[in-house]
Amino acid sequence: VPEPWSEYSDDHAQVFYYNHESGESQWVHPLIDTFKSLLQKCKEEYMMMPYFRTLYQNLRQYCDEKKGWWALNLLITPSDGLPPTPDEVLDMAKYLQLNLKKEPELMWIAKQAVQVPLPPNWEEHEDDDGNSYFYDRNNGKSQLK
């Protein structure tokens, strides 16, 4: 389960999830909506299921290593709404270290990453010079990327 959640069992062996930051407990896995959306996307685009499976496994490994479970949202982020600008997509591709000459087929990941919501408790702000930075409400720390 993603941080700050932990999985426990009650006296009747029923699994529940506890959020160490909010003190909240719940019976439903914290990422159930993400997994349901991924399943729906696989059903809608069944020809892409092997691709989604491989991508999910790669993202899951990344998430386990970096505790970045929110990255799974890359698989389900809708492409509706205002599309990102080409500059935003190129900036994200550079940030993700995508090699556009060798991996142009992965450009969609940069586009989706621009549109994916920030992880919980994170906010985007601008400094006095108009540069973006990100603030984590949980620990009060800021970072540029």
mmCIF file of C-alpha atoms in Angstrom:
data_model
loop_
_atom_site.group_PDB
_atom_site.id
_atom_site.type_symbol
_atom_site.label_atom_id
_atom_site.label_comp_id
_atom_site.label_asym_id
_atom_site.label_seq_id
_atom_site.Cartn_x
_atom_site.Cartn_y
_atom_site.Cartn_z
ATOM 1 C CA VAL A 1 0.000 0.000 0.000
ATOM 2 C CA PRO A 2 1.201 3.553 -0.569
ATOM 3 C CA GLU A 3 2.632 5.721 2.171
ATOM 4 C CA PRO A 4 1.284 6.883 4.589
ATOM 5 C CA TRP A 5 -1.052 3.853 4.612
ATOM 6 C CA SER A 6 -0.460 0.486 6.317
ATOM 7 C CA GLU A 7 -2.422 -2.751 6.069
ATOM 8 C CA TYR A 8 -3.666 -4.498 9.219
ATOM 9 C CA SER A 9 -6.097 -7.259 10.209
ATOM 10 C CA ASP A 10 -8.721 -7.035 12.907
ATOM 11 C CA ASP A 11 -9.609 -9.800 15.402
ATOM 12 C CA HIS A 12 -11.755 -11.492 12.727
ATOM 13 C CA ALA A 13 -8.957 -11.498 10.112
ATOM 14 C CA GLN A 14 -10.668 -8.713 8.156
ATOM 15 C CA VAL A 15 -8.115 -6.528 6.382
ATOM 16 C CA PHE A 16 -8.303 -2.782 6.925
ATOM 17 C CA TYR A 17 -6.083 0.157 6.035
ATOM 18 C CA TYR A 18 -4.773 2.828 8.373
ATOM 19 C CA ASN A 19 -3.486 6.279 7.354
ATOM 20 C CA HIS A 20 -0.696 7.271 9.757
ATOM 21 C CA GLU A 21 -0.960 10.958 8.873
ATOM 22 C CA SER A 22 -4.709 11.491 9.230
ATOM 23 C CA GLY A 23 -5.484 8.710 11.738
ATOM 24 C CA GLU A 24 -8.191 7.470 9.344
ATOM 25 C CA SER A 25 -9.012 3.760 8.995
ATOM 26 C CA GLN A 26 -10.963 2.197 6.160
ATOM 27 C CA TRP A 27 -11.883 -1.234 4.839
ATOM 28 C CA VAL A 28 -11.245 -0.335 1.179
ATOM 29 C CA HIS A 29 -7.734 -0.336 -0.332
ATOM 30 C CA PRO A 30 -6.560 3.279 -0.755
ATOM 31 C CA LEU A 31 -5.863 2.741 -4.462
ATOM 32 C CA ILE A 32 -9.064 0.885 -5.347
ATOM 33 C CA ASP A 33 -10.296 3.685 -7.640
ATOM 34 C CA THR A 34 -6.987 3.682 -9.523
ATOM 35 C CA PHE A 35 -7.147 -0.082 -10.014
ATOM 36 C CA LYS A 36 -10.803 0.033 -11.080
ATOM 37 C CA SER A 37 -10.017 2.729 -13.642
ATOM 38 C CA LEU A 38 -7.092 0.705 -14.964
ATOM 39 C CA LEU A 39 -9.330 -2.344 -15.310
ATOM 40 C CA GLN A 40 -11.945 -0.293 -17.161
ATOM 41 C CA LYS A 41 -9.308 1.085 -19.517
ATOM 42 C CA CYS A 42 -8.092 -2.462 -20.211
ATOM 43 C CA LYS A 43 -11.656 -3.581 -20.969
ATOM 44 C CA GLU A 44 -12.203 -0.652 -23.323
ATOM 45 C CA GLU A 45 -8.907 -1.195 -25.110
ATOM 46 C CA TYR A 46 -8.515 -4.955 -24.781
ATOM 47 C CA MET A 47 -6.033 -5.153 -27.658
ATOM 48 C CA MET A 48 -3.689 -3.057 -25.528
ATOM 49 C CA MET A 49 -3.958 -5.292 -22.463
ATOM 50 C CA PRO A 50 -0.469 -6.870 -22.823
ATOM 51 C CA TYR A 51 0.994 -3.398 -23.168
ATOM 52 C CA PHE A 52 -0.908 -2.111 -20.116
ATOM 53 C CA ARG A 53 0.171 -5.186 -18.143
ATOM 54 C CA THR A 54 3.846 -4.568 -18.902
ATOM 55 C CA LEU A 55 3.527 -0.856 -18.225
ATOM 56 C CA TYR A 56 1.727 -1.548 -14.951
ATOM 57 C CA GLN A 57 4.476 -3.952 -13.848
ATOM 58 C CA ASN A 58 7.144 -1.374 -14.665
ATOM 59 C CA LEU A 59 5.290 1.394 -12.851
ATOM 60 C CA ARG A 60 4.573 -0.922 -9.918
ATOM 61 C CA GLN A 61 8.299 -1.650 -9.570
ATOM 62 C CA TYR A 62 9.002 2.092 -9.674
ATOM 63 C CA CYS A 63 6.267 2.739 -7.152
ATOM 64 C CA ASP A 64 7.561 0.066 -4.776
ATOM 65 C CA GLU A 65 11.100 1.462 -4.976
ATOM 66 C CA LYS A 66 10.195 5.147 -4.737
ATOM 67 C CA LYS A 67 6.925 4.951 -2.765
ATOM 68 C CA GLY A 68 5.411 6.842 -5.659
ATOM 69 C CA TRP A 69 2.111 4.994 -5.955
ATOM 70 C CA TRP A 70 0.489 8.093 -7.405
ATOM 71 C CA ALA A 71 2.511 7.355 -10.600
ATOM 72 C CA LEU A 72 0.032 4.562 -11.362
ATOM 73 C CA ASN A 73 -2.368 7.364 -12.250
ATOM 74 C CA LEU A 74 -0.329 7.776 -15.438
ATOM 75 C CA LEU A 75 -2.159 4.707 -16.711
ATOM 76 C CA ILE A 76 -5.620 6.092 -16.148
ATOM 77 C CA THR A 77 -5.357 9.850 -16.481
ATOM 78 C CA PRO A 78 -7.976 11.001 -18.935
ATOM 79 C CA SER A 79 -6.816 12.949 -21.943
ATOM 80 C CA ASP A 80 -9.836 15.240 -21.793
ATOM 81 C CA GLY A 81 -9.848 18.872 -20.771
ATOM 82 C CA LEU A 82 -7.362 21.373 -22.067
ATOM 83 C CA PRO A 83 -4.456 19.589 -23.717
ATOM 84 C CA PRO A 84 -0.976 20.499 -22.499
ATOM 85 C CA THR A 85 1.075 22.792 -24.695
ATOM 86 C CA PRO A 86 3.887 21.266 -26.768
ATOM 87 C CA ASP A 87 6.409 23.086 -24.573
ATOM 88 C CA GLU A 88 4.879 21.558 -21.436
ATOM 89 C CA VAL A 89 5.099 18.079 -22.965
ATOM 90 C CA LEU A 90 8.702 18.611 -24.091
ATOM 91 C CA ASP A 91 9.668 19.938 -20.654
ATOM 92 C CA MET A 92 8.112 16.892 -19.012
ATOM 93 C CA ALA A 93 9.839 14.542 -21.477
ATOM 94 C CA LYS A 94 13.144 16.172 -20.580
ATOM 95 C CA TYR A 95 12.365 15.901 -16.868
ATOM 96 C CA LEU A 96 11.480 12.198 -17.296
ATOM 97 C CA GLN A 97 14.712 11.727 -19.270
ATOM 98 C CA LEU A 98 12.899 10.369 -22.319
ATOM 99 C CA ASN A 99 15.126 10.087 -25.368
ATOM 100 C CA LEU A 100 12.830 11.526 -28.007
ATOM 101 C CA LYS A 101 15.014 10.375 -30.893
ATOM 102 C CA LYS A 102 15.165 6.764 -29.703
ATOM 103 C CA GLU A 103 11.785 6.552 -27.944
ATOM 104 C CA PRO A 104 9.263 8.788 -29.746
ATOM 105 C CA GLU A 105 6.521 6.244 -29.028
ATOM 106 C CA LEU A 106 6.814 7.105 -25.322
ATOM 107 C CA MET A 107 5.908 10.769 -25.776
ATOM 108 C CA TRP A 108 2.353 9.981 -24.630
ATOM 109 C CA ILE A 109 3.766 9.283 -21.144
ATOM 110 C CA ALA A 110 5.100 12.849 -20.960
ATOM 111 C CA LYS A 111 1.716 14.168 -22.099
ATOM 112 C CA GLN A 112 -0.140 12.099 -19.505
ATOM 113 C CA ALA A 113 2.350 13.106 -16.796
ATOM 114 C CA VAL A 114 1.610 16.786 -17.449
ATOM 115 C CA GLN A 115 -2.098 16.069 -16.929
ATOM 116 C CA VAL A 116 -1.882 13.725 -13.917
ATOM 117 C CA PRO A 117 -2.911 15.315 -10.608
ATOM 118 C CA LEU A 118 -0.259 16.011 -8.014
ATOM 119 C CA PRO A 119 0.171 13.450 -5.252
ATOM 120 C CA PRO A 120 -2.023 13.975 -2.196
ATOM 121 C CA ASN A 121 -0.967 16.872 0.041
ATOM 122 C CA TRP A 122 1.157 18.530 -2.670
ATOM 123 C CA GLU A 123 0.462 22.006 -4.047
ATOM 124 C CA GLU A 124 2.006 23.883 -6.967
ATOM 125 C CA HIS A 125 3.020 27.511 -6.353
ATOM 126 C CA GLU A 126 4.981 30.248 -8.103
ATOM 127 C CA ASP A 127 7.820 32.251 -6.617
ATOM 128 C CA ASP A 128 8.231 36.007 -7.117
ATOM 129 C CA ASP A 129 10.028 35.381 -10.436
ATOM 130 C CA GLY A 130 7.198 33.233 -11.825
ATOM 131 C CA ASN A 131 9.038 29.912 -11.411
ATOM 132 C CA SER A 132 6.963 26.931 -10.321
ATOM 133 C CA TYR A 133 7.759 25.015 -7.169
ATOM 134 C CA PHE A 134 5.933 22.326 -5.222
ATOM 135 C CA TYR A 135 4.986 22.373 -1.547
ATOM 136 C CA ASP A 136 4.303 19.292 0.584
ATOM 137 C CA ARG A 137 1.715 20.210 3.222
ATOM 138 C CA ASN A 138 2.629 17.136 5.287
ATOM 139 C CA ASN A 139 6.197 18.096 6.065
ATOM 140 C CA GLY A 140 6.280 21.786 5.098
ATOM 141 C CA LYS A 141 9.061 21.245 2.559
ATOM 142 C CA SER A 142 9.255 22.752 -0.916
ATOM 143 C CA GLN A 143 11.042 21.542 -4.016
ATOM 144 C CA LEU A 144 11.485 22.733 -7.569
ATOM 145 C CA LYS A 145 10.510 19.474 -9.311
#
